[in-house]
Short mmCIF file of C-alpha atoms in Angstrom, two decimals:
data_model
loop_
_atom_site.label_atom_id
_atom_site.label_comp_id
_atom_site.label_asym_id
_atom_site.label_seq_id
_atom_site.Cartn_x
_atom_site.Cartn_y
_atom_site.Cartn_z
CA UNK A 241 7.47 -20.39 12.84
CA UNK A 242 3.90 -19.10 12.85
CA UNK A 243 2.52 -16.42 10.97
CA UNK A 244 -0.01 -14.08 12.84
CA UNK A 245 -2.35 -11.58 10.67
CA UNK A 246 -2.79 -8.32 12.92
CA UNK A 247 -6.47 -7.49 13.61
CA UNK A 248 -7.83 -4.85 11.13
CA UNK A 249 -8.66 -2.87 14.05
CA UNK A 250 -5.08 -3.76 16.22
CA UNK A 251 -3.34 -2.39 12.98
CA UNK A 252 -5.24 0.74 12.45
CA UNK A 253 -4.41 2.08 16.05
CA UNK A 254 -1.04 0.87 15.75
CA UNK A 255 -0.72 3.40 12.59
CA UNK A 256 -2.81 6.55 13.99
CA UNK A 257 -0.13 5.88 17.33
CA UNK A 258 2.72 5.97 14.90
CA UNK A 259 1.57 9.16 13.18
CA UNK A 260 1.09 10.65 16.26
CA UNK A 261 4.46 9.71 17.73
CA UNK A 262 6.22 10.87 14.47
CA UNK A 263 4.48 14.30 14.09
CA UNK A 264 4.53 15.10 18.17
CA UNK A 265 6.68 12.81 19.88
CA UNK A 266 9.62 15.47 20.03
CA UNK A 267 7.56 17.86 21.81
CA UNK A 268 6.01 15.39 24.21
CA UNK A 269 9.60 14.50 25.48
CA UNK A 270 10.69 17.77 25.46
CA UNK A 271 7.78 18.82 27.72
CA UNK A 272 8.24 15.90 29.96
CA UNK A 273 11.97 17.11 30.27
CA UNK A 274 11.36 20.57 30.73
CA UNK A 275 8.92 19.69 33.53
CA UNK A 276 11.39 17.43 34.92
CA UNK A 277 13.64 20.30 34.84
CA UNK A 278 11.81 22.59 36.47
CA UNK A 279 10.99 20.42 39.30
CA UNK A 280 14.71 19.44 39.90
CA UNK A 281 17.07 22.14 39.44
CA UNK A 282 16.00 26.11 40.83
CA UNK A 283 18.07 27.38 38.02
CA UNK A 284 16.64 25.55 35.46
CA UNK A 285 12.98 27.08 34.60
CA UNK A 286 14.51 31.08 34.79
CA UNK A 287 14.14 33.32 32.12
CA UNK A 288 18.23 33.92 31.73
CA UNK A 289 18.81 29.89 31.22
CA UNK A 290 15.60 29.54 28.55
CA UNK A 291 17.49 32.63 26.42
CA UNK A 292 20.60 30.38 26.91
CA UNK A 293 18.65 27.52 25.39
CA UNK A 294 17.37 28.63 22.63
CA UNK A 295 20.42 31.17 22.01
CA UNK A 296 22.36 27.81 21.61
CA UNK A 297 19.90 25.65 19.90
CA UNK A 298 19.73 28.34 17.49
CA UNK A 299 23.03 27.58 15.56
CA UNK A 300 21.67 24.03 15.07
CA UNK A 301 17.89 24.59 14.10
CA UNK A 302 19.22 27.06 11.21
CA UNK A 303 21.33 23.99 9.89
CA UNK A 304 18.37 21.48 10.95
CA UNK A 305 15.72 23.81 8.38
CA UNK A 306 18.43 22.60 5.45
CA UNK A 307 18.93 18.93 6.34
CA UNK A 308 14.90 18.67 6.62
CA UNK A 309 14.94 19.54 3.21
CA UNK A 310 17.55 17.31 1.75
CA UNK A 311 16.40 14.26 4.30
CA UNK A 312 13.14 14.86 3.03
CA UNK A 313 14.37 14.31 -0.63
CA UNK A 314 15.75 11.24 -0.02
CA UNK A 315 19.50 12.57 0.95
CA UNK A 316 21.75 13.37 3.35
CA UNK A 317 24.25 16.17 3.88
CA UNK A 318 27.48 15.48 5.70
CA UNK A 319 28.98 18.19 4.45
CA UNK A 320 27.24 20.81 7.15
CA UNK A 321 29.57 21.07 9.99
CA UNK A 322 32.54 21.45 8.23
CA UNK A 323 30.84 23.91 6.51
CA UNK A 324 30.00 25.34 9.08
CA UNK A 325 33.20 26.15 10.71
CA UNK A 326 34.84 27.12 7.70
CA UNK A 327 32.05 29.83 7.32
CA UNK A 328 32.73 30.88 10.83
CA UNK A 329 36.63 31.35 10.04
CA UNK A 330 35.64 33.38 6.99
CA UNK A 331 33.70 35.73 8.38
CA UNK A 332 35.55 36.86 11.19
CA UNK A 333 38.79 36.87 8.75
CA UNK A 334 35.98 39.33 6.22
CA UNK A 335 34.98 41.51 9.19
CA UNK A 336 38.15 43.31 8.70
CA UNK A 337 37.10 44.54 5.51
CA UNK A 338 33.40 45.52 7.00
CA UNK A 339 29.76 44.09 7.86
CA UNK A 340 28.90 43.11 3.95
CA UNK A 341 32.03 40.94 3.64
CA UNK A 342 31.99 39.54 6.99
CA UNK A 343 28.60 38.35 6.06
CA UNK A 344 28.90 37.78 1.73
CA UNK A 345 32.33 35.91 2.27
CA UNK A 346 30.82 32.82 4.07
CA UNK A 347 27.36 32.61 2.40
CA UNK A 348 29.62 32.81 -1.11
CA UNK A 349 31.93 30.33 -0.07
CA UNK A 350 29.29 27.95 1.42
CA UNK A 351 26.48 28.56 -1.15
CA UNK A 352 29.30 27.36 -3.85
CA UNK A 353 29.75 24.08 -1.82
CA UNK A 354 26.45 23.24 -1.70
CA UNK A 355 25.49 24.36 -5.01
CA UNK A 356 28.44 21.85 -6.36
CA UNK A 357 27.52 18.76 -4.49
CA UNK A 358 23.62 19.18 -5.78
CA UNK A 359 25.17 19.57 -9.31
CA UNK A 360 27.40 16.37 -9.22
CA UNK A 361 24.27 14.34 -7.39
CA UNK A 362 21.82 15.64 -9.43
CA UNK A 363 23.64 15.35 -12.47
CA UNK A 364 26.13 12.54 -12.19
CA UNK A 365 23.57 10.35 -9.57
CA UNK A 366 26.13 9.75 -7.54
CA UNK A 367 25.21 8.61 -3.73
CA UNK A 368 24.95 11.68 -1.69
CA UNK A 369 26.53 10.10 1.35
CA UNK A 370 29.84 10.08 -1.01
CA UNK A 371 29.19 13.58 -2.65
CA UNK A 372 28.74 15.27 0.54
CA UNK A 373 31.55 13.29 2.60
CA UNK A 374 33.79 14.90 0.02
CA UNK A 375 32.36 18.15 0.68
CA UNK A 376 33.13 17.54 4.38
CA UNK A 377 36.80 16.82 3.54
CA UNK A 378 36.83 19.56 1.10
CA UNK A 379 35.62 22.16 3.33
CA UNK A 380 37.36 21.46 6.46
CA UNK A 381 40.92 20.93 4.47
CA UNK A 382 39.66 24.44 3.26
CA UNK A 383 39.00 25.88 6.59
CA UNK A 384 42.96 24.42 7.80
CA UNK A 385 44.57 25.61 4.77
CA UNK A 386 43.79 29.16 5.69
CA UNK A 387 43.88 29.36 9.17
CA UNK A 388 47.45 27.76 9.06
CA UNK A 389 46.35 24.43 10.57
CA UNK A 390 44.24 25.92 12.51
CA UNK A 391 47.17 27.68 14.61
CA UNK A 392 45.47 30.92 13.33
CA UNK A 393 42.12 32.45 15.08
CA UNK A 394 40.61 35.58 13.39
CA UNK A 395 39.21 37.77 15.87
CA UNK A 396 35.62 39.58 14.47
CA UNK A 397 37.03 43.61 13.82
CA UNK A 398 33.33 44.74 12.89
CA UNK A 399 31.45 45.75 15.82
CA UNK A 400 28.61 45.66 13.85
CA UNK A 401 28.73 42.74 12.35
CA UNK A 402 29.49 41.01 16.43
CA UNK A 403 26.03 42.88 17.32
CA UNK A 404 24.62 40.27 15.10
CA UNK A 405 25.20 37.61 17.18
CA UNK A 406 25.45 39.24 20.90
CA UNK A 407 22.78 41.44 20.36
CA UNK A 408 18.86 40.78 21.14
CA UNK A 409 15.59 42.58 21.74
CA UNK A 410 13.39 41.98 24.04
CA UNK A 411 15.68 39.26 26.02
CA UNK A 412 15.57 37.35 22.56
CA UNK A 413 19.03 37.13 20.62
CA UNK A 414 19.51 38.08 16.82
CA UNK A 415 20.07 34.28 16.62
CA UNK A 416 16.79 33.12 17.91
CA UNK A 417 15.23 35.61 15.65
CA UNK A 418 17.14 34.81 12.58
CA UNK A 419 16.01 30.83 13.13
CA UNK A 420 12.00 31.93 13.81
CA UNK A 421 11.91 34.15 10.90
CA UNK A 422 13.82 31.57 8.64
CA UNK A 423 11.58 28.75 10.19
CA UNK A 424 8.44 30.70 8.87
CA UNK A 425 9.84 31.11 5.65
CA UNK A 426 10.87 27.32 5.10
CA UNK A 427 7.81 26.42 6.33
CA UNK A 428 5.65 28.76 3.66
CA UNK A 429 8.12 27.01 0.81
CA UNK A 430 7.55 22.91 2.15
CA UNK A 431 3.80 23.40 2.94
CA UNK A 432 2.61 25.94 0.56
CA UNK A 433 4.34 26.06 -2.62
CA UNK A 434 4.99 23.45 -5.50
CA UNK A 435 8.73 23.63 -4.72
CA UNK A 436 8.10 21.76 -1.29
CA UNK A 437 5.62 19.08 -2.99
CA UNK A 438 8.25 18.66 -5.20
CA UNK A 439 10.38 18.15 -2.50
CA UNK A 440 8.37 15.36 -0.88
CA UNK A 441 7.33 13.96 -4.35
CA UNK A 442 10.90 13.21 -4.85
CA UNK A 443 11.60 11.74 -1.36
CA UNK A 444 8.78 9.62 -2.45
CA UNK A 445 9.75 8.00 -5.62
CA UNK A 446 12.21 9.84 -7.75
CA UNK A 447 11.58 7.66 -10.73
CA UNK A 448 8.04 8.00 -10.29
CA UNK A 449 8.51 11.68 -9.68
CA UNK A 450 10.44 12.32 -12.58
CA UNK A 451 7.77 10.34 -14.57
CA UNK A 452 5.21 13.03 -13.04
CA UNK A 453 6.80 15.54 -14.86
CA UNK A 454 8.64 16.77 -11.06
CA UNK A 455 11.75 18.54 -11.85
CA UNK A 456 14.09 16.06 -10.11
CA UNK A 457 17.39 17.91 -10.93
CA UNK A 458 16.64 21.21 -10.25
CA UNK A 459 14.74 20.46 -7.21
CA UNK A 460 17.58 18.70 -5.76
CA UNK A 461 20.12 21.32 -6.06
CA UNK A 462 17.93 23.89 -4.81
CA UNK A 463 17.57 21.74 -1.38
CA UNK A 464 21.35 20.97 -1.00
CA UNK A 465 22.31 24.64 -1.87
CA UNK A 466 20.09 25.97 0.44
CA UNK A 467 21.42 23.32 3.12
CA UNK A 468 24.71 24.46 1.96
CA UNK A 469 24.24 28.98 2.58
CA UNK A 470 21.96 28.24 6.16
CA UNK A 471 25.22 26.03 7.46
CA UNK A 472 27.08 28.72 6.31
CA UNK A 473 24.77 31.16 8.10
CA UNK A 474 24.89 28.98 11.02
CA UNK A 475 28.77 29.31 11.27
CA UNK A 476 29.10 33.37 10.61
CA UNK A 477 26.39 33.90 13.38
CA UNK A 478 28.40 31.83 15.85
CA UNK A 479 31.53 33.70 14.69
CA UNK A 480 29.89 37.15 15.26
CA UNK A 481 28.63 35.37 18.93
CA UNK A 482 31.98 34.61 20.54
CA UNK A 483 33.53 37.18 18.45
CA UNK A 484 36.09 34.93 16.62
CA UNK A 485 36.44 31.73 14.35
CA UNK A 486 37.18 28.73 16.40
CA UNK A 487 38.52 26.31 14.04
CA UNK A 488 37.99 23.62 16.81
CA UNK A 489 34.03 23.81 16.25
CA UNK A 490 31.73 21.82 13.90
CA UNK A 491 33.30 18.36 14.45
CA UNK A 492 30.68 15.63 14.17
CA UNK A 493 28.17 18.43 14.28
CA UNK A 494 26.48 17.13 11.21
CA UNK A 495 25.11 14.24 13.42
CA UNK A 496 23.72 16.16 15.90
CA UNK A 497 21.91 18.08 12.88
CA UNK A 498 20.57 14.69 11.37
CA UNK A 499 19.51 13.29 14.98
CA UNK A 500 17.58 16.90 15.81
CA UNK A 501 15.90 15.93 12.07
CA UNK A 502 15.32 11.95 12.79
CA UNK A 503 13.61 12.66 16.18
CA UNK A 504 11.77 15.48 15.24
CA UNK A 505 9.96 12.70 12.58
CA UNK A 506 11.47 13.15 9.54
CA UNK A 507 12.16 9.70 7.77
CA UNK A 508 15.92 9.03 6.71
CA UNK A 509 14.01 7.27 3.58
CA UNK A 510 12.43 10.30 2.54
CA UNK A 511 9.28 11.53 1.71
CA UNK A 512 7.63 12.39 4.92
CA UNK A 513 8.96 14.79 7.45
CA UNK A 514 8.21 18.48 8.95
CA UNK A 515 10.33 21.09 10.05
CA UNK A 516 7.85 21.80 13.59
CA UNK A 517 9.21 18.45 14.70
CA UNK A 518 12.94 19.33 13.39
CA UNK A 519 12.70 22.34 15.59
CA UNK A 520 11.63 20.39 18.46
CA UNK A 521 13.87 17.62 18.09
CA UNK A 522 16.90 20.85 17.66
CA UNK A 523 15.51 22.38 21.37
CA UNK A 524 15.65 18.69 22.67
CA UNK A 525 19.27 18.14 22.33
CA UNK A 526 19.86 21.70 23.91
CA UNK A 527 17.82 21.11 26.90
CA UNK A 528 19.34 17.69 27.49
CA UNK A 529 22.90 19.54 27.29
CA UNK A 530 21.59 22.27 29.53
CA UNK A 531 20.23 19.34 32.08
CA UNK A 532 23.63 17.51 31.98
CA UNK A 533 25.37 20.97 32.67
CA UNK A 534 22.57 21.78 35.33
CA UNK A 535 23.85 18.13 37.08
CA UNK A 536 27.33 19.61 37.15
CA UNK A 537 29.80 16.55 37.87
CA UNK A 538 28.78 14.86 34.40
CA UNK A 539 31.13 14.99 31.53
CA UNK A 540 29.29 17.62 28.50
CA UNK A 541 30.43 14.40 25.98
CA UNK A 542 27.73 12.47 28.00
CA UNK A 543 25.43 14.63 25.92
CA UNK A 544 26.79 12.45 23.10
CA UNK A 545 25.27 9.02 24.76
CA UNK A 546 21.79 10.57 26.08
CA UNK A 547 21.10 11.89 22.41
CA UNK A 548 22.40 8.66 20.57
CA UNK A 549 20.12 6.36 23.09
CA UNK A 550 16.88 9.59 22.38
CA UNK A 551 18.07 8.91 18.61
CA UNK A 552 17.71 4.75 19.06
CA UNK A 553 14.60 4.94 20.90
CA UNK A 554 12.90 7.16 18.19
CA UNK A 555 14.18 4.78 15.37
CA UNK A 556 12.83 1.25 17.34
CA UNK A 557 9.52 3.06 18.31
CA UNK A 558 9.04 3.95 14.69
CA UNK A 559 9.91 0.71 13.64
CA UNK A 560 7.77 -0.94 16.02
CA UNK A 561 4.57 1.43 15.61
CA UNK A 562 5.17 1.38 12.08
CA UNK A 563 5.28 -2.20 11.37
CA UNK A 564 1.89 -3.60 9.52
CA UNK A 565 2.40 -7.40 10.30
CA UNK A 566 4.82 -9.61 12.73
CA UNK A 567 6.19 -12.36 12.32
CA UNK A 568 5.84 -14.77 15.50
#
């Protein structure tokens, strides 16, 4: 075995290529598909199937704004899509009782999940792949238990309240505008305020952190409650869309949220990460489901393989354009 020292110069460009695949590469595949798109299908690049697309990519971009957060941190959140879905049975069961309980029910219910699972990991240190599995268990047993095994569908009684996800202005759905405004908004809090340097600080080192006088504990419930209310935002917008809660949704949705992170550049160690490429990576997933549906005879679970090979490719380029000396 021989051990080869990368040029200086070799190394340098290796690292500017894997910043620049990290921050951008998202959007660079998702404008080579959307090209590709265009040229192949004549119902792909229309005005009515872009609304579709980002309509739909919506639900997961709200959820993907959370995990960001709690990836960046150095944790995970597997708790989301069960979360979800319970959220989305709650508020169509609240609609009965109005438009403030169809909507207050689920962002209670969820913001108490998530604010419990930051508690016990910020508090106990216990690994937040366990915490937050249990939340997944937790929630979804929640979600059976009152929609009698899921034999029961609640059907959304508050016209209002189904305007919320149906409606739109200007072509653009409520949804669409819900995830651009709360995009802004997380944004403003990772880039511009001590809270978000906290955020990455932590990702970074929490011992070192902590050290730094960064409040660890606080700053990591804050990111898995908030991960916890925009799932359950997620879910009662998709309840208000089709106008019931499907207790069928939100399985293994929680790895579709942590793939739209990964390949939008966000490190699963922590630390480094942005939520332009977490959008990007979200309205990459939904144009490769819209170009599987556009090809017709494919099965939609095909989705599943195209995203886990996107999700393997981003992980070996990062390893490979990331790696500061070989071993030959």
């Amino acid at each position: 075995m021989t051990l080869t020292t990368v040029p200086p110069e070799t190394e340098a460009a290796r690292e500017r290529a894997g910043r620049l695949f990290r921050q951008h590469g998202a959007l660079i595949v998702l404008g080579v598909l959307l090209v590709v798109g265009s040229l192949t299908f004549d119902s792909f690049a229309t005005v009515a199937n872009f609304g579709n697309i980002a309509t739909s990519s919506s639900f997961l971009a709200i959820i993907a704004i959370g995990m960001t957060f709690v990836i960046i941190s150095g944790g995970i959140d597997l708790s989301v899509g069960s979360i979800f879905v319970l959220s989305g049975v709650l508020a169509a069961y609240g609609s009965q009782y109005g438009f403030l309980v169809a909507l207050a029910l689920p962002l209670a219910v969820s913001g108490l999940f998530g604010l419990a699972q930051g508690l016990i990991i910020a508090r106990t240190g216990m690994a937040p792949f366990i915490v937050t599995l249990a939340g997944l268990l937790g929630a979804r047993g929640l979600m059976l238990a009152i929609s009698d095994e899921g034999a029961a569908t609640y059907l959304v009684r508050d016209p209002l309240f189904a305007k919320l996800g149906q409606g739109s202005v200007l072509n653009t759905g409520y949804p669409v505008l819900v995830a651009a405004v709360l995009l802004v908004a997380a944004m403003v809090l990772l880039q511009r305020t001590g809270f978000g340097q906290n955020v990455y600080a932590i990702g970074g080192g929490e011992d070192a952190a902590g050290f730094m006088g960064v409040p660890v504990a606080r700053t990591k419930v804050a990111v898995y409650l908030m991960s916890g209310l925009l799932a359950g935002l997620a879910g009662a917008l998709n309840a208000a869309r089709l106008s019931s809660g499907v207790t069928i949704l939100g399985i293994g949705l929680e790895l579709d949220v942590i793939a739209a992170v990964v390949i939008g550049g966000t490190l699963l160690t922590g630390g480094s990460g942005a939520l332009g490429g977490t959008i990007a990576g979200a309205l990459l997933l939904g144009v490769i489901q819209n170009l599987i549906n556009q090809v017709g005879d494919l099965n939609a679970s095909f989705q599943q393989v195209v995203s886990g090979l996107f999700l393997a490719l981003v992980v070996i380029a990062h390893r490979f354009l990331g790696g500061a000396r070989r071993i030959e």
